mmCIF file of C-alpha atoms in Angstrom:
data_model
loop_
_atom_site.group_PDB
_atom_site.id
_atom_site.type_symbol
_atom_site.label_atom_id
_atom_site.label_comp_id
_atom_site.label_asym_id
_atom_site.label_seq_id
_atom_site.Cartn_x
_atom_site.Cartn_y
_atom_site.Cartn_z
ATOM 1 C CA UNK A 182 0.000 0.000 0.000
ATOM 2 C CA UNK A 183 1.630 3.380 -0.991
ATOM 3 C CA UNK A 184 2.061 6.074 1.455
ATOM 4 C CA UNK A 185 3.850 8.807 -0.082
ATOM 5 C CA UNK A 186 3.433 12.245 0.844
ATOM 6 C CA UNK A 187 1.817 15.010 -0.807
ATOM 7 C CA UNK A 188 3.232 18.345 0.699
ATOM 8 C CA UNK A 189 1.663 21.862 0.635
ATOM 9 C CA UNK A 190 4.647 24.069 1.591
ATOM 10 C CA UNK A 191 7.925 22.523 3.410
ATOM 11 C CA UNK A 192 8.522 21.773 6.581
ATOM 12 C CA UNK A 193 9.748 24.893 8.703
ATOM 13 C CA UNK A 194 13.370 24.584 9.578
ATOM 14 C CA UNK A 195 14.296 23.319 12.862
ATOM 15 C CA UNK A 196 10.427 22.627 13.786
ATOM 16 C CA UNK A 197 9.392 19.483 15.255
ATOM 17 C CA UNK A 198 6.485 17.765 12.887
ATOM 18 C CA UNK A 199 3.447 16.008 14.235
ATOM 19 C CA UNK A 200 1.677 13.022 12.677
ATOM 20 C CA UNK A 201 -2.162 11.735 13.321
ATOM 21 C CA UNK A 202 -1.895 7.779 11.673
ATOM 22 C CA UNK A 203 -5.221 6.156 11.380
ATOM 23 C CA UNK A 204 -5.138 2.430 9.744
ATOM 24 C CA UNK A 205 -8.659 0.322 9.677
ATOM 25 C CA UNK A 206 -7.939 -3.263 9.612
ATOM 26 C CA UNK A 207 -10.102 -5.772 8.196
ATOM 27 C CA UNK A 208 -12.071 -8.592 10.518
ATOM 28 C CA UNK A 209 -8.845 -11.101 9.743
ATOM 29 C CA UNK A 210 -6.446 -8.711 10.722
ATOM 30 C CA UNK A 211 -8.456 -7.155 13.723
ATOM 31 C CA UNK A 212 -6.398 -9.545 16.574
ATOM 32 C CA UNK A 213 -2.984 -8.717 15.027
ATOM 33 C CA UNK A 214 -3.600 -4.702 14.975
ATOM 34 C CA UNK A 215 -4.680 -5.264 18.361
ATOM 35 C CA UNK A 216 -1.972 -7.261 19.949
ATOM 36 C CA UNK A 217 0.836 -4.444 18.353
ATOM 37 C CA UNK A 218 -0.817 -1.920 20.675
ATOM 38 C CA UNK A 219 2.033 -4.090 22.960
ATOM 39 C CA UNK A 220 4.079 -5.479 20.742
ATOM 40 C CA UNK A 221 4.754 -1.706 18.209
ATOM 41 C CA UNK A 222 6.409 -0.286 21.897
ATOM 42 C CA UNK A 223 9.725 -1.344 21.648
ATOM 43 C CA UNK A 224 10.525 -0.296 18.710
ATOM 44 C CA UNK A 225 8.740 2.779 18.518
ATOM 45 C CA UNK A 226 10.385 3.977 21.753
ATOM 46 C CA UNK A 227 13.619 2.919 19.696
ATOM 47 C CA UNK A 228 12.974 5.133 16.683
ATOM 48 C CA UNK A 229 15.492 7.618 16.040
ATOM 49 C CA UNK A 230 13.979 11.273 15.929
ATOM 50 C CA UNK A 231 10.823 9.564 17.707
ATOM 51 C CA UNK A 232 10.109 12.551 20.544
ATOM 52 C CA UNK A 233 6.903 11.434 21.549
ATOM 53 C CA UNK A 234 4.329 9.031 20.593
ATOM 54 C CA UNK A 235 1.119 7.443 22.027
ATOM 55 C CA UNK A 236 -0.715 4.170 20.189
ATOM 56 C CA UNK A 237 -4.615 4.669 20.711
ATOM 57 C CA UNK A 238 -7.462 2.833 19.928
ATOM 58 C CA UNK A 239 -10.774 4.151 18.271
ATOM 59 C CA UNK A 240 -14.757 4.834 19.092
ATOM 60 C CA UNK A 241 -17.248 4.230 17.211
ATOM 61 C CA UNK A 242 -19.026 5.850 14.390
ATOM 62 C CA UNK A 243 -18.206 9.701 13.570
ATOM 63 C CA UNK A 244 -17.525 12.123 15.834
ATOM 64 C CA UNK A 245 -16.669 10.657 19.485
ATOM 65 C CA UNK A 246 -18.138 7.263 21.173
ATOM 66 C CA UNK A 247 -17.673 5.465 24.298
ATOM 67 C CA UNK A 248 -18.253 1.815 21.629
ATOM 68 C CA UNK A 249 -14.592 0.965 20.508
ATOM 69 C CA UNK A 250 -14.305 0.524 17.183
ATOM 70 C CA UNK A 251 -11.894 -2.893 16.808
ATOM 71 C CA UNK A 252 -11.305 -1.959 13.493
ATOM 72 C CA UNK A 253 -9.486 1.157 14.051
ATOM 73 C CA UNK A 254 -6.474 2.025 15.411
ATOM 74 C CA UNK A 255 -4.164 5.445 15.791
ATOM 75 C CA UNK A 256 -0.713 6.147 16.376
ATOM 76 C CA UNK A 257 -0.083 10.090 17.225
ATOM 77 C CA UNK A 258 3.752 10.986 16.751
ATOM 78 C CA UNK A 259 6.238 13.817 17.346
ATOM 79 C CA UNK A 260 8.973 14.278 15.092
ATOM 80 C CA UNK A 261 12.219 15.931 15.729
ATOM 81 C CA UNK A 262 12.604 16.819 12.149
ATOM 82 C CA UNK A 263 11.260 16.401 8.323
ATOM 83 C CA UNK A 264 13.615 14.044 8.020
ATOM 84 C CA UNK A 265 13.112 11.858 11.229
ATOM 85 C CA UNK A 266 9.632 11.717 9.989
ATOM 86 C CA UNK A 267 10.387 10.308 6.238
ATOM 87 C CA UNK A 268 12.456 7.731 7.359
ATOM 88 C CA UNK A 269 10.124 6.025 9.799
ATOM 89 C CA UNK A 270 7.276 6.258 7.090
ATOM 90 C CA UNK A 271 9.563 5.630 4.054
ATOM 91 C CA UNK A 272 11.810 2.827 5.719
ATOM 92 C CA UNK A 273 10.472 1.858 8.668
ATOM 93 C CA UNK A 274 9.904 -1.841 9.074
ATOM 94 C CA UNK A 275 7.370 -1.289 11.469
ATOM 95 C CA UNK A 276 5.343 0.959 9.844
ATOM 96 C CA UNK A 277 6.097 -1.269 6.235
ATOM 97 C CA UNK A 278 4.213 -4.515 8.792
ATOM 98 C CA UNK A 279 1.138 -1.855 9.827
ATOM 99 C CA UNK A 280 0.866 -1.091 5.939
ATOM 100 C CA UNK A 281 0.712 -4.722 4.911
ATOM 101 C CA UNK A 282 -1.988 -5.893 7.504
ATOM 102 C CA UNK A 283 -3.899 -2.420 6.976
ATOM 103 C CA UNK A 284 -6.833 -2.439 4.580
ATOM 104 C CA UNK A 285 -6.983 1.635 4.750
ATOM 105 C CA UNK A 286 -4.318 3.554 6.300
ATOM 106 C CA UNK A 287 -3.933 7.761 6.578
ATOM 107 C CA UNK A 288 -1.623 10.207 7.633
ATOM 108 C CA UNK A 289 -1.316 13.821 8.436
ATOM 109 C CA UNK A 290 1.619 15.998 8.891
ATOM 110 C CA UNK A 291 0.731 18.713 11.103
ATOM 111 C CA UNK A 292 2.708 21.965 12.670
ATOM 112 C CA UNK A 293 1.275 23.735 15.706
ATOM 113 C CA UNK A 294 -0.586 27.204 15.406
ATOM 114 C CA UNK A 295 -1.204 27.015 18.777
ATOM 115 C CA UNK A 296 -1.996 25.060 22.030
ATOM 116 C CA UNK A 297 -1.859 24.714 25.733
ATOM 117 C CA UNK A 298 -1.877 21.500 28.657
ATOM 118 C CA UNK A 299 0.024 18.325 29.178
ATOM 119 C CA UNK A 300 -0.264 14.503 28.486
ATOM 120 C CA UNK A 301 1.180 12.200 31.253
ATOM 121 C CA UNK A 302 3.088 15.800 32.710
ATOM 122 C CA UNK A 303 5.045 17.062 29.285
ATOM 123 C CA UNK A 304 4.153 19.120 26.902
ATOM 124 C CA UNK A 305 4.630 16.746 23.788
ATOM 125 C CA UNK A 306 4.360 19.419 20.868
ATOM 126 C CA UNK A 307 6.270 22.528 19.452
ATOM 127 C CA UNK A 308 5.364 25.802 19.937
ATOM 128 C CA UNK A 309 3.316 27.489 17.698
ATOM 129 C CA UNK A 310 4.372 28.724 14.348
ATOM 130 C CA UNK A 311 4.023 31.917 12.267
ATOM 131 C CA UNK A 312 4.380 32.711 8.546
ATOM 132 C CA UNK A 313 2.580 29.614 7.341
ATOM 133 C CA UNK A 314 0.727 29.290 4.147
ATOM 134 C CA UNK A 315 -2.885 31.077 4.305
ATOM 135 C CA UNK A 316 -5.777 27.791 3.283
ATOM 136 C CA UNK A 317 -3.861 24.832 5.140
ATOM 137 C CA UNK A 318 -6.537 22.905 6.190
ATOM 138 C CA UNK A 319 -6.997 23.002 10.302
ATOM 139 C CA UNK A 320 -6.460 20.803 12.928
ATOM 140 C CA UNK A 321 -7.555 19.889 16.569
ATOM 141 C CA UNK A 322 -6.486 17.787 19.107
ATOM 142 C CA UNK A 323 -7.627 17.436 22.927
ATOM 143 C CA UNK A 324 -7.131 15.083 25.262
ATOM 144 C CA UNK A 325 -8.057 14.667 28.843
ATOM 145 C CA UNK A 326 -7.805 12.526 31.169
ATOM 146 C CA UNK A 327 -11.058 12.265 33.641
ATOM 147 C CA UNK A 328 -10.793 12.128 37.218
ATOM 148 C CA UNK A 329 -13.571 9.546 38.508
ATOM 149 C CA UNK A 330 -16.356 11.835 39.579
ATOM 150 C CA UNK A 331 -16.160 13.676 36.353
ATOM 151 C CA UNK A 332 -17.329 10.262 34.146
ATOM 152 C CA UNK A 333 -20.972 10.562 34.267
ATOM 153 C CA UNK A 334 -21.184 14.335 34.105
ATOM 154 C CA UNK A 335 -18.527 14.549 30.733
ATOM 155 C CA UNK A 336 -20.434 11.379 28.775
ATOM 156 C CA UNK A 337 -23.385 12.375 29.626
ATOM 157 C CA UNK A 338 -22.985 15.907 27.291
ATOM 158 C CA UNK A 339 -21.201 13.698 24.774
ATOM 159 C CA UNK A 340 -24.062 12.811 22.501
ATOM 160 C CA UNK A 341 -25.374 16.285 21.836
ATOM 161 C CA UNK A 342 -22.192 17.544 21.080
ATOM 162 C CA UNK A 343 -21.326 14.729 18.789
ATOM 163 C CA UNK A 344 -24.490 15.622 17.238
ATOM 164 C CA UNK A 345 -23.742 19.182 16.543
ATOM 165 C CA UNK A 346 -19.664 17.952 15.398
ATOM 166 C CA UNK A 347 -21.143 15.777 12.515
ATOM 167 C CA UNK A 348 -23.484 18.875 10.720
ATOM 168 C CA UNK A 349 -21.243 21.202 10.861
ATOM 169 C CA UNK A 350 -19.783 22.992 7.717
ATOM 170 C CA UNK A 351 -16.658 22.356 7.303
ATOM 171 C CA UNK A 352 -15.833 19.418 9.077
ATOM 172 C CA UNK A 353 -13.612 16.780 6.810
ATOM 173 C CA UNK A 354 -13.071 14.131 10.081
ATOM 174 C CA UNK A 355 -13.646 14.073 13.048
ATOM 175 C CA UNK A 356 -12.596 10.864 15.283
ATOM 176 C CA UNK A 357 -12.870 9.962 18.807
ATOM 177 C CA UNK A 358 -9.157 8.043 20.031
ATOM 178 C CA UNK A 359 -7.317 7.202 23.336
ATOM 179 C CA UNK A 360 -5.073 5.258 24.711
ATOM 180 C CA UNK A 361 -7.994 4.241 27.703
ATOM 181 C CA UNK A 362 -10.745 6.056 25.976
ATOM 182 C CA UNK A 363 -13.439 6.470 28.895
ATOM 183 C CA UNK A 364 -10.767 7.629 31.320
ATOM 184 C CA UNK A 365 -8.349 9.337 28.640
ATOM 185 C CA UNK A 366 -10.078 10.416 26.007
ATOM 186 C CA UNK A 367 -8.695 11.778 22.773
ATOM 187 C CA UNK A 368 -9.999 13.799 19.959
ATOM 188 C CA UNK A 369 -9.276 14.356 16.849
ATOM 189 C CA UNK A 370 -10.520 16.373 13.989
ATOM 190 C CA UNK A 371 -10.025 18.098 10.592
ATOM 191 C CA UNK A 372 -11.372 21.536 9.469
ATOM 192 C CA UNK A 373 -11.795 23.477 6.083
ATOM 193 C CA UNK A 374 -10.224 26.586 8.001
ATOM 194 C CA UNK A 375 -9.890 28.073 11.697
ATOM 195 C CA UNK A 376 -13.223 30.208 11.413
ATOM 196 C CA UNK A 377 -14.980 26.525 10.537
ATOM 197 C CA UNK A 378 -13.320 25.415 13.858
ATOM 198 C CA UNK A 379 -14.144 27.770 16.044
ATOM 199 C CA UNK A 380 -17.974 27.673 14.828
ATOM 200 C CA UNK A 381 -18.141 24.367 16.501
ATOM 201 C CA UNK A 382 -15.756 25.405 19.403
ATOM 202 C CA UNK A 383 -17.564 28.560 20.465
ATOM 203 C CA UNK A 384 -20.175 31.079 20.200
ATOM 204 C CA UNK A 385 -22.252 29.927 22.959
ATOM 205 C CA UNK A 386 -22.275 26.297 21.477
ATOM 206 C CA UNK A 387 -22.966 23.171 23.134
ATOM 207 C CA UNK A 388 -19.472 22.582 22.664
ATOM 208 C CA UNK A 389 -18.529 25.442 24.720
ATOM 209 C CA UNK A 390 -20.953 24.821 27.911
ATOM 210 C CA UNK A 391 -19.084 21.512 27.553
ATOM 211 C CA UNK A 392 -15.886 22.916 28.348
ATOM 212 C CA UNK A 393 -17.134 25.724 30.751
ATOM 213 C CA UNK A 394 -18.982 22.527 32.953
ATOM 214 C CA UNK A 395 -15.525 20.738 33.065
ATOM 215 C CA UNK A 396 -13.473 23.131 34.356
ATOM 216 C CA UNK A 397 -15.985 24.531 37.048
ATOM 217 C CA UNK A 398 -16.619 20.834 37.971
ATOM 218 C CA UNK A 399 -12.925 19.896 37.838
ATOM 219 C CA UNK A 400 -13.856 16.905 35.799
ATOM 220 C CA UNK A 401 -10.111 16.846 34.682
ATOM 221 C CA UNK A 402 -6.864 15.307 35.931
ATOM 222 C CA UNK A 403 -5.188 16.918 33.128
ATOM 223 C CA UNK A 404 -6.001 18.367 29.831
ATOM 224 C CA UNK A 405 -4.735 19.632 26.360
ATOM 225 C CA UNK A 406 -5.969 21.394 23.604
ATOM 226 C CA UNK A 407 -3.703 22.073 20.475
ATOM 227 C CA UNK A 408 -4.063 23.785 16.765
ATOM 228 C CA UNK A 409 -2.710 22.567 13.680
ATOM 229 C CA UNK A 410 -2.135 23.691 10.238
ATOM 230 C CA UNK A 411 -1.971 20.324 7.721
ATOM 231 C CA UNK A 412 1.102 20.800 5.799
ATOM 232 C CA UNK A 413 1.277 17.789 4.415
ATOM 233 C CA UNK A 414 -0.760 13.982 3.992
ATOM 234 C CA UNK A 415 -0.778 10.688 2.302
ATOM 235 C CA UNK A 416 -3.083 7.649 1.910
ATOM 236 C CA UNK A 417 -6.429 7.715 2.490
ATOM 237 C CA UNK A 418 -9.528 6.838 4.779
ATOM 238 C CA UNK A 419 -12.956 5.961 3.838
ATOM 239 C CA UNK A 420 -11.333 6.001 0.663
ATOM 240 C CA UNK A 421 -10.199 9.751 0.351
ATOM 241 C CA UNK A 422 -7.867 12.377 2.029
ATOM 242 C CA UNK A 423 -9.331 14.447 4.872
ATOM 243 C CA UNK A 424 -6.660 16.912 4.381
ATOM 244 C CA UNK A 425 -6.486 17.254 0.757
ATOM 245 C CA UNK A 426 -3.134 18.810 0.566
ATOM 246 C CA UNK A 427 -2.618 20.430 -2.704
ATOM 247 C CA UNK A 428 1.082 20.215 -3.895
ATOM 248 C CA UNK A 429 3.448 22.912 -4.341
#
């Protein structure tokens, strides 16, 4: 399966990259996908350039779901260079095993706009850039992870927002990951442009009374919230590209 990169602009110099990797395995390859969420540590944690990385499964349907989805699997990365990132996607053996058990597999390259929080205590992207490109598609990423009296009040809000995520113009993905995704929940999503984001994000939205309820409650242990600009993709899922990166 080919997964070579389309890029709109370069990488900046001396940036650290970040990659979103989704792969959907078929029903036959469903056990193997899921015994690498053990087995891919080793050598990921051995990949040179590697700074961070987390391998998280998938809910189900669009948007964000509390019903895995055993078919789907991410791997988010943090690169310490353009080049650190080709050669784990161009010669990795790893990755080259993920590609051949993969029925559908996608990746974006990402830089930060802007962000704030932590995962597990470290901040695990750059800082935000300048100068980029005007109509990169957009990018979002939270995470959180839940303290236990903060369960029932965050799912329960989860469904009307989800609701609201999947009609929204603009929206090319939008997929609910984590590495223990009722305690730790990741998001991820895709967006025309920023002012299509921040629709969804604010303006006394659902969304928004969300986020406002979580932080009076103190539903989280932790949290982070970071902006992307997709500079670059390759593959596809659901048989196209989310980010549709035009070349340059």
């Amino acid at each position: 399966m080919p997964h070579g990169f389309t890029w709109a602009c370069p990488a900046p110099a001396g940036a650290s990259l970040t990659t979103v990797t989704v792969l959907r395995f078929a029903r036959g390859a469903r056990m193997w996908a899921f015994k690498q969420m053990g087995r891919a540590r080793a050598p990921l944690a051995a990949t040179p350039g590697l700074l961070f990385w987390r391998l998280c499964g998938s809910g189900g349907g669009l948007g964000f779901s509390a019903r895995p989805d055993l078919s789907r699997y991410a791997l988010i990365a943090t690169w310490s260079s353009g080049q650190a990132l080709a050669d784990f996607f161009e010669r990795s053996p790893l990755f080259a095993d993920y590609l051949a058990h993969a029925d559908e597999a996608w990746t974006a390259a990402l830089t930060v706009l802007r962000g704030r929080g932590s995962w597990g205590g470290t901040c695990p992207f750059g800082p935000g850039l300048a100068g980029l490109p005007e109509g990169l598609p957009v990018a979002a990423l939270t995470r959180a992870r839940l303290r236990l009296s903060g369960l029932a009040g965050f799912w329960s809000r989860v469904p009307a927002i989800n609701r609201r995520l999947v009609a929204m113009p603009g929206l090319r993905l939008a997929l609910g990951i984590g590495e223990l995704p009722w305690v730790q929940p990741v998001t991820f999503s895709v967006w025309d442009d920023v002012a299509c984001l921040e629709r969804f994000a604010y303006a006394g939205s659902n969304h928004e009374a969300g986020a406002r309820a979580a932080y009076a409650k103190k539903w989280f242990a932790e949290d982070l919230f970071y902006r992307f600009a997709a500079i670059g993709s390759a593959g596809a899922l659901g048989g196209r590209d989310p980010a549709r990166v035009t070349a340059s």
